[in-house]
Amino acid sequence: MSDHVVGWIDKESTMLPLLTLLLKKISSKATWIVLIFACIATVAGAVLFSVFEHVPLFTGIYWAITTATTVGYGDITPNNTAGRLIAIGVMIIVIPAFGALFALMSTGLMEMRIRRLFGMDTNIPSSGHIVILGYMPETRIVIDELAHTQSPHLVVADIDSNVLPRETPFIKGDPTEESVLRLAHLPFAKQALIAAPRDGEVLEMAIAVHHLAPDLAILVSTKSDKVARALQALGISRTVSTDDLLGHTLAKSLEAPHAAELLLRMVNSDKYCIKEVPIRTEWLDQPLSAVRKQHEHVVLGIAQNGEVILGIEHDPKITENAMILLLAPHDR
């Protein structure tokens, strides 16, 4: 394959899914139209042949089918001018119709293979979903967890769909390209997770997503403090440094040998999960310690004024637009 062809596939990879979706709608309708037309023309030819050639209707049907399929055994042939004109009509009209029908069926099979190749086999959620952009080994854990909790989600990555769990909604393409991102219905998504092996890709994806959906909640996984600062300048403050997270977890494990196990239990439990929920009206201006006493679940802390507060060193008052971080049962 030439470099020109390879380049065309890379740049137009997002057009192929759209083309196949359009092909499906067109070819399905066209197939039925051509099939009905071919059947009507075959039956009409059979009836006319039976009448003008003075043969049984079954014989006329047999002749019409052998003629339409170009088998042409020759055991039944027209014997008069009317019969020959009918034969000419069947050959001119029905044979091309069946040829078009077989072509449409072949197109449908090809389309199915193209859709499977480009990750368009599954239904793409249109709203309230979580969009995962890019793919890393740790991303698989996130996808498995979302599938386990039955949360609507979508993966957008330039990978083979075989590495994903079966029936995972998936769009194959470069997630740094806006043409690909538009297919993910980002303005209607619940939130987005961005992760990639290279921080340059992470930054490109974050900029593109923020441009298409400025109000979308975005969580970015990065290894670079420079990328995190650049994203904060764009208004994307939810960044997680994987290196820092791992390093601090190991450090805490040295101080408390069971700290890592405790963290894993909190984030990897089948029964419980960490939730972020809005505050209740009656909690306004109350200290966090009072909320902990009143809430039915374990209150880990609050997120307000752009920071997460555990409430250990001081007992802050709850302000408007604050979010409570809970350890609570999974929603089923």
Short mmCIF file of C-alpha atoms in Angstrom, two decimals:
data_model
loop_
_atom_site.label_atom_id
_atom_site.label_comp_id
_atom_site.label_asym_id
_atom_site.label_seq_id
_atom_site.Cartn_x
_atom_site.Cartn_y
_atom_site.Cartn_z
CA MET A 1 0.00 0.00 0.00
CA SER A 2 1.42 3.36 -0.99
CA ASP A 3 2.10 6.21 1.40
CA HIS A 4 -0.64 8.17 -0.36
CA VAL A 5 -3.21 5.50 0.39
CA VAL A 6 -2.06 5.14 3.98
CA GLY A 7 -2.33 8.89 4.47
CA TRP A 8 -5.83 8.91 2.99
CA ILE A 9 -6.97 6.22 5.41
CA ASP A 10 -5.51 8.08 8.39
CA LYS A 11 -7.13 11.40 7.44
CA GLU A 12 -10.44 10.00 6.25
CA SER A 13 -10.89 7.29 8.88
CA THR A 14 -13.77 9.27 10.34
CA MET A 15 -15.52 9.58 6.97
CA LEU A 16 -15.71 5.82 6.48
CA PRO A 17 -18.00 5.22 9.49
CA LEU A 18 -20.28 8.02 8.28
CA LEU A 19 -20.23 6.61 4.75
CA THR A 20 -21.10 3.12 5.94
CA LEU A 21 -23.93 4.44 8.11
CA LEU A 22 -25.33 6.26 5.06
CA LEU A 23 -24.81 3.17 2.90
CA LYS A 24 -26.78 1.08 5.34
CA LYS A 25 -29.82 3.33 5.16
CA ILE A 26 -29.66 3.66 1.38
CA SER A 27 -28.81 0.06 0.50
CA SER A 28 -31.44 -1.42 2.83
CA LYS A 29 -34.25 0.56 1.21
CA ALA A 30 -32.89 0.09 -2.30
CA THR A 31 -32.53 -3.68 -1.79
CA TRP A 32 -36.20 -4.07 -0.93
CA ILE A 33 -37.28 -1.87 -3.84
CA VAL A 34 -35.17 -3.80 -6.35
CA LEU A 35 -36.24 -7.17 -4.92
CA ILE A 36 -39.95 -6.33 -5.12
CA PHE A 37 -39.55 -4.88 -8.63
CA ALA A 38 -37.63 -7.94 -9.85
CA CYS A 39 -40.21 -10.34 -8.37
CA ILE A 40 -43.15 -8.43 -9.88
CA ALA A 41 -41.46 -8.28 -13.29
CA THR A 42 -40.66 -12.02 -13.14
CA VAL A 43 -44.21 -12.98 -12.20
CA ALA A 44 -45.64 -10.64 -14.84
CA GLY A 45 -43.37 -12.17 -17.48
CA ALA A 46 -44.38 -15.67 -16.37
CA VAL A 47 -48.12 -14.87 -16.60
CA LEU A 48 -47.80 -13.20 -20.02
CA PHE A 49 -45.66 -16.07 -21.33
CA SER A 50 -48.23 -18.59 -20.09
CA VAL A 51 -51.09 -16.68 -21.78
CA PHE A 52 -49.48 -15.98 -25.16
CA GLU A 53 -47.58 -19.27 -25.44
CA HIS A 54 -50.59 -21.29 -24.22
CA VAL A 55 -48.65 -23.18 -21.53
CA PRO A 56 -49.52 -23.87 -17.84
CA LEU A 57 -48.76 -21.07 -15.39
CA PHE A 58 -46.17 -23.22 -13.55
CA THR A 59 -44.37 -23.73 -16.86
CA GLY A 60 -44.42 -19.97 -17.41
CA ILE A 61 -42.95 -19.37 -13.94
CA TYR A 62 -40.28 -22.00 -14.58
CA TRP A 63 -39.37 -20.36 -17.88
CA ALA A 64 -39.29 -16.85 -16.34
CA ILE A 65 -37.00 -17.92 -13.49
CA THR A 66 -34.55 -19.78 -15.75
CA THR A 67 -34.48 -16.76 -18.05
CA ALA A 68 -34.11 -14.17 -15.25
CA THR A 69 -31.26 -16.12 -13.66
CA THR A 70 -29.55 -16.54 -17.06
CA VAL A 71 -29.57 -20.34 -16.64
CA GLY A 72 -31.44 -20.80 -19.93
CA TYR A 73 -31.81 -24.58 -20.19
CA GLY A 74 -33.56 -24.17 -23.55
CA ASP A 75 -36.17 -26.84 -22.84
CA ILE A 76 -38.90 -24.17 -23.00
CA THR A 77 -38.62 -21.46 -25.64
CA PRO A 78 -41.02 -18.92 -27.15
CA ASN A 79 -42.68 -20.10 -30.33
CA ASN A 80 -44.42 -16.94 -31.53
CA THR A 81 -43.73 -13.22 -31.87
CA ALA A 82 -45.58 -12.28 -28.68
CA GLY A 83 -43.61 -14.85 -26.69
CA ARG A 84 -40.32 -13.59 -28.08
CA LEU A 85 -41.21 -9.97 -27.21
CA ILE A 86 -42.05 -11.10 -23.67
CA ALA A 87 -38.71 -12.91 -23.48
CA ILE A 88 -36.89 -9.78 -24.63
CA GLY A 89 -38.70 -7.74 -21.97
CA VAL A 90 -37.82 -10.20 -19.19
CA MET A 91 -34.17 -10.29 -20.23
CA ILE A 92 -33.86 -6.49 -20.52
CA ILE A 93 -35.71 -5.70 -17.29
CA VAL A 94 -35.37 -8.61 -14.86
CA ILE A 95 -31.79 -9.74 -15.47
CA PRO A 96 -30.29 -6.27 -14.67
CA ALA A 97 -32.65 -5.99 -11.67
CA PHE A 98 -31.35 -9.24 -10.17
CA GLY A 99 -27.78 -8.14 -10.97
CA ALA A 100 -28.39 -4.91 -9.03
CA LEU A 101 -29.92 -6.91 -6.17
CA PHE A 102 -26.84 -9.12 -5.84
CA ALA A 103 -24.62 -6.01 -6.00
CA LEU A 104 -26.57 -4.38 -3.16
CA MET A 105 -26.32 -7.55 -1.08
CA SER A 106 -22.56 -7.64 -1.64
CA THR A 107 -22.36 -3.97 -0.64
CA GLY A 108 -24.23 -4.77 2.57
CA LEU A 109 -21.76 -7.54 3.46
CA MET A 110 -18.83 -5.24 2.73
CA GLU A 111 -20.41 -2.52 4.84
CA MET A 112 -20.75 -4.91 7.79
CA ARG A 113 -17.04 -5.72 7.58
CA ILE A 114 -16.12 -2.03 7.34
CA ARG A 115 -18.31 -1.19 10.34
CA ARG A 116 -16.67 -3.96 12.36
CA LEU A 117 -13.20 -2.79 11.28
CA PHE A 118 -13.87 0.80 12.33
CA GLY A 119 -15.62 -0.01 15.58
CA MET A 120 -19.14 0.98 14.52
CA ASP A 121 -20.88 -2.31 15.41
CA THR A 122 -22.32 -1.08 18.67
CA ASN A 123 -24.84 1.63 19.43
CA ILE A 124 -23.22 4.97 20.19
CA PRO A 125 -24.81 6.66 23.26
CA SER A 126 -26.15 10.10 22.47
CA SER A 127 -26.44 11.72 25.92
CA GLY A 128 -25.61 11.26 29.60
CA HIS A 129 -22.59 9.06 28.83
CA ILE A 130 -18.93 9.04 29.83
CA VAL A 131 -16.48 9.47 26.95
CA ILE A 132 -13.06 7.84 27.30
CA LEU A 133 -10.57 9.42 24.92
CA GLY A 134 -7.35 7.56 24.19
CA TYR A 135 -6.28 4.19 25.51
CA MET A 136 -3.70 3.00 28.02
CA PRO A 137 -3.46 -0.28 29.98
CA GLU A 138 -5.00 1.37 33.04
CA THR A 139 -7.89 2.60 30.90
CA ARG A 140 -9.10 -1.00 30.62
CA ILE A 141 -9.76 -1.03 34.38
CA VAL A 142 -11.95 2.06 34.00
CA ILE A 143 -13.87 0.49 31.10
CA ASP A 144 -14.41 -2.75 33.00
CA GLU A 145 -15.68 -0.84 36.03
CA LEU A 146 -18.10 1.21 33.92
CA ALA A 147 -19.36 -1.96 32.24
CA HIS A 148 -19.79 -3.58 35.66
CA THR A 149 -21.86 -0.68 36.97
CA GLN A 150 -23.73 -0.48 33.64
CA SER A 151 -22.87 3.20 33.25
CA PRO A 152 -23.30 4.40 29.64
CA HIS A 153 -19.87 5.02 28.16
CA LEU A 154 -18.02 5.33 24.88
CA VAL A 155 -14.38 4.75 23.93
CA VAL A 156 -12.72 6.86 21.24
CA ALA A 157 -9.24 5.64 20.35
CA ASP A 158 -7.09 4.62 17.40
CA ILE A 159 -6.84 0.97 18.48
CA ASP A 160 -8.15 -2.42 17.44
CA SER A 161 -11.61 -3.04 18.90
CA ASN A 162 -10.49 -6.55 19.95
CA VAL A 163 -8.59 -5.11 22.94
CA LEU A 164 -11.86 -3.79 24.41
CA PRO A 165 -14.53 -5.79 26.24
CA ARG A 166 -17.17 -7.25 23.98
CA GLU A 167 -19.96 -4.85 22.90
CA THR A 168 -18.18 -1.77 24.27
CA PRO A 169 -19.42 1.29 22.34
CA PHE A 170 -16.37 2.30 20.33
CA ILE A 171 -15.31 4.78 17.68
CA LYS A 172 -12.03 4.03 15.94
CA GLY A 173 -10.11 7.17 15.06
CA ASP A 174 -7.61 9.73 16.24
CA PRO A 175 -9.17 11.43 19.32
CA THR A 176 -7.08 14.54 18.71
CA GLU A 177 -9.10 15.20 15.54
CA GLU A 178 -12.26 17.27 15.98
CA SER A 179 -13.97 15.36 13.13
CA VAL A 180 -13.66 12.19 15.21
CA LEU A 181 -14.68 13.84 18.47
CA ARG A 182 -17.89 15.19 16.91
CA LEU A 183 -19.10 11.59 16.52
CA ALA A 184 -18.98 11.13 20.31
CA HIS A 185 -21.77 13.67 21.06
CA LEU A 186 -19.50 15.49 23.52
CA PRO A 187 -21.84 18.43 24.24
CA PHE A 188 -24.42 15.95 25.53
CA ALA A 189 -22.01 13.72 27.47
CA LYS A 190 -21.87 13.52 31.26
CA GLN A 191 -18.08 13.80 31.47
CA ALA A 192 -14.89 12.85 29.65
CA LEU A 193 -11.71 11.04 30.65
CA ILE A 194 -8.57 11.79 28.67
CA ALA A 195 -5.59 9.44 28.83
CA ALA A 196 -2.78 8.72 26.37
CA PRO A 197 0.82 7.47 26.47
CA ARG A 198 2.19 10.85 25.31
CA ASP A 199 1.40 14.09 27.12
CA GLY A 200 1.37 15.95 23.80
CA GLU A 201 -1.63 13.88 22.73
CA VAL A 202 -3.29 14.50 26.08
CA LEU A 203 -2.92 18.25 25.63
CA GLU A 204 -4.22 18.14 22.04
CA MET A 205 -7.26 16.08 23.07
CA ALA A 206 -8.05 18.33 26.02
CA ILE A 207 -7.91 21.47 23.86
CA ALA A 208 -10.11 19.90 21.16
CA VAL A 209 -12.67 18.62 23.68
CA HIS A 210 -12.79 21.93 25.53
CA HIS A 211 -13.35 23.72 22.21
CA LEU A 212 -16.25 21.43 21.20
CA ALA A 213 -17.86 21.18 24.66
CA PRO A 214 -16.73 24.05 26.93
CA ASP A 215 -19.11 23.06 29.74
CA LEU A 216 -18.21 19.35 29.76
CA ALA A 217 -16.58 18.02 32.95
CA ILE A 218 -13.14 16.74 31.89
CA LEU A 219 -10.76 14.56 33.89
CA VAL A 220 -7.23 14.38 32.48
CA SER A 221 -4.58 11.80 33.31
CA THR A 222 -1.09 13.17 32.70
CA LYS A 223 2.47 12.64 33.83
CA SER A 224 3.63 16.20 33.18
CA ASP A 225 3.23 19.14 35.56
CA LYS A 226 3.66 21.46 32.57
CA VAL A 227 0.67 19.89 30.84
CA ALA A 228 -1.36 20.16 34.05
CA ARG A 229 -0.51 23.88 34.34
CA ALA A 230 -1.37 24.45 30.68
CA LEU A 231 -4.71 22.73 31.16
CA GLN A 232 -5.44 24.78 34.27
CA ALA A 233 -4.83 27.91 32.19
CA LEU A 234 -7.54 26.65 29.84
CA GLY A 235 -9.93 26.17 32.73
CA ILE A 236 -9.45 22.40 33.03
CA SER A 237 -8.48 21.93 36.65
CA ARG A 238 -9.35 18.24 37.07
CA THR A 239 -6.00 16.61 36.35
CA VAL A 240 -4.54 13.47 37.87
CA SER A 241 -0.81 12.81 37.78
CA THR A 242 -0.39 9.05 37.58
CA ASP A 243 3.22 9.26 38.72
CA ASP A 244 2.30 11.39 41.73
CA LEU A 245 -0.62 9.15 42.59
CA LEU A 246 1.52 6.04 42.52
CA GLY A 247 4.39 7.74 44.35
CA HIS A 248 2.23 9.09 47.17
CA THR A 249 0.45 5.77 47.54
CA LEU A 250 3.76 3.97 47.94
CA ALA A 251 5.01 6.62 50.37
CA LYS A 252 1.89 6.30 52.53
CA SER A 253 2.29 2.52 52.44
CA LEU A 254 5.74 2.88 53.97
CA GLU A 255 4.27 4.95 56.81
CA ALA A 256 1.20 2.71 57.20
CA PRO A 257 1.66 -0.77 55.65
CA HIS A 258 -2.07 -1.19 55.05
CA ALA A 259 -2.69 2.23 53.49
CA ALA A 260 -2.45 0.96 49.90
CA GLU A 261 -4.81 -1.91 50.66
CA LEU A 262 -7.29 0.52 52.23
CA LEU A 263 -7.24 2.74 49.13
CA LEU A 264 -7.73 -0.26 46.86
CA ARG A 265 -10.65 -1.46 48.96
CA MET A 266 -12.27 1.96 48.62
CA VAL A 267 -11.91 2.23 44.84
CA ASN A 268 -12.11 -1.44 43.88
CA SER A 269 -15.09 -2.61 45.92
CA ASP A 270 -18.03 -4.28 44.17
CA LYS A 271 -20.42 -2.99 46.82
CA TYR A 272 -19.18 0.55 47.50
CA CYS A 273 -17.86 3.44 45.45
CA ILE A 274 -16.77 7.05 45.94
CA LYS A 275 -19.52 9.46 44.92
CA GLU A 276 -19.67 13.20 44.47
CA VAL A 277 -23.12 14.63 45.23
CA PRO A 278 -24.53 18.14 45.64
CA ILE A 279 -25.09 19.50 49.12
CA ARG A 280 -28.53 19.70 50.69
CA THR A 281 -30.04 23.11 51.36
CA GLU A 282 -30.12 22.54 55.12
CA TRP A 283 -26.33 21.99 55.16
CA LEU A 284 -25.46 25.53 54.05
CA ASP A 285 -23.20 27.33 56.53
CA GLN A 286 -22.93 24.19 58.68
CA PRO A 287 -19.47 22.80 59.51
CA LEU A 288 -18.34 19.65 57.72
CA SER A 289 -18.31 17.75 61.03
CA ALA A 290 -22.07 18.35 61.40
CA VAL A 291 -22.70 17.00 57.90
CA ARG A 292 -20.70 13.88 58.76
CA LYS A 293 -22.97 13.25 61.74
CA GLN A 294 -26.16 13.80 59.76
CA HIS A 295 -25.34 11.85 56.59
CA GLU A 296 -26.27 8.18 56.30
CA HIS A 297 -23.04 7.37 54.41
CA VAL A 298 -19.36 7.95 55.12
CA VAL A 299 -18.46 11.56 54.26
CA LEU A 300 -14.84 11.68 53.05
CA GLY A 301 -14.67 15.42 52.47
CA ILE A 302 -16.00 18.30 50.37
CA ALA A 303 -15.00 19.96 47.12
CA GLN A 304 -15.52 23.71 47.18
CA ASN A 305 -13.78 26.83 45.91
CA GLY A 306 -11.67 24.75 43.55
CA GLU A 307 -10.12 22.49 46.19
CA VAL A 308 -10.85 19.24 48.02
CA ILE A 309 -11.01 19.55 51.81
CA LEU A 310 -10.87 16.50 54.06
CA GLY A 311 -11.84 18.42 57.17
CA ILE A 312 -9.04 16.99 59.32
CA GLU A 313 -6.89 20.04 60.03
CA HIS A 314 -9.87 22.40 60.21
CA ASP A 315 -13.64 22.15 60.09
CA PRO A 316 -14.79 24.30 57.15
CA LYS A 317 -18.34 25.58 56.70
CA ILE A 318 -20.32 24.34 53.74
CA THR A 319 -20.76 26.97 51.03
CA GLU A 320 -23.09 27.12 48.06
CA ASN A 321 -22.13 24.94 45.02
CA ALA A 322 -19.99 22.68 47.21
CA MET A 323 -19.97 18.95 46.49
CA ILE A 324 -19.87 16.21 49.12
CA LEU A 325 -17.51 13.25 48.60
CA LEU A 326 -19.05 10.04 49.93
CA LEU A 327 -18.22 6.39 50.31
CA ALA A 328 -21.61 4.89 49.42
CA PRO A 329 -23.16 1.75 47.93
CA HIS A 330 -23.11 1.27 44.17
CA ASP A 331 -26.28 2.28 42.33
CA ARG A 332 -27.87 -0.79 40.82
#
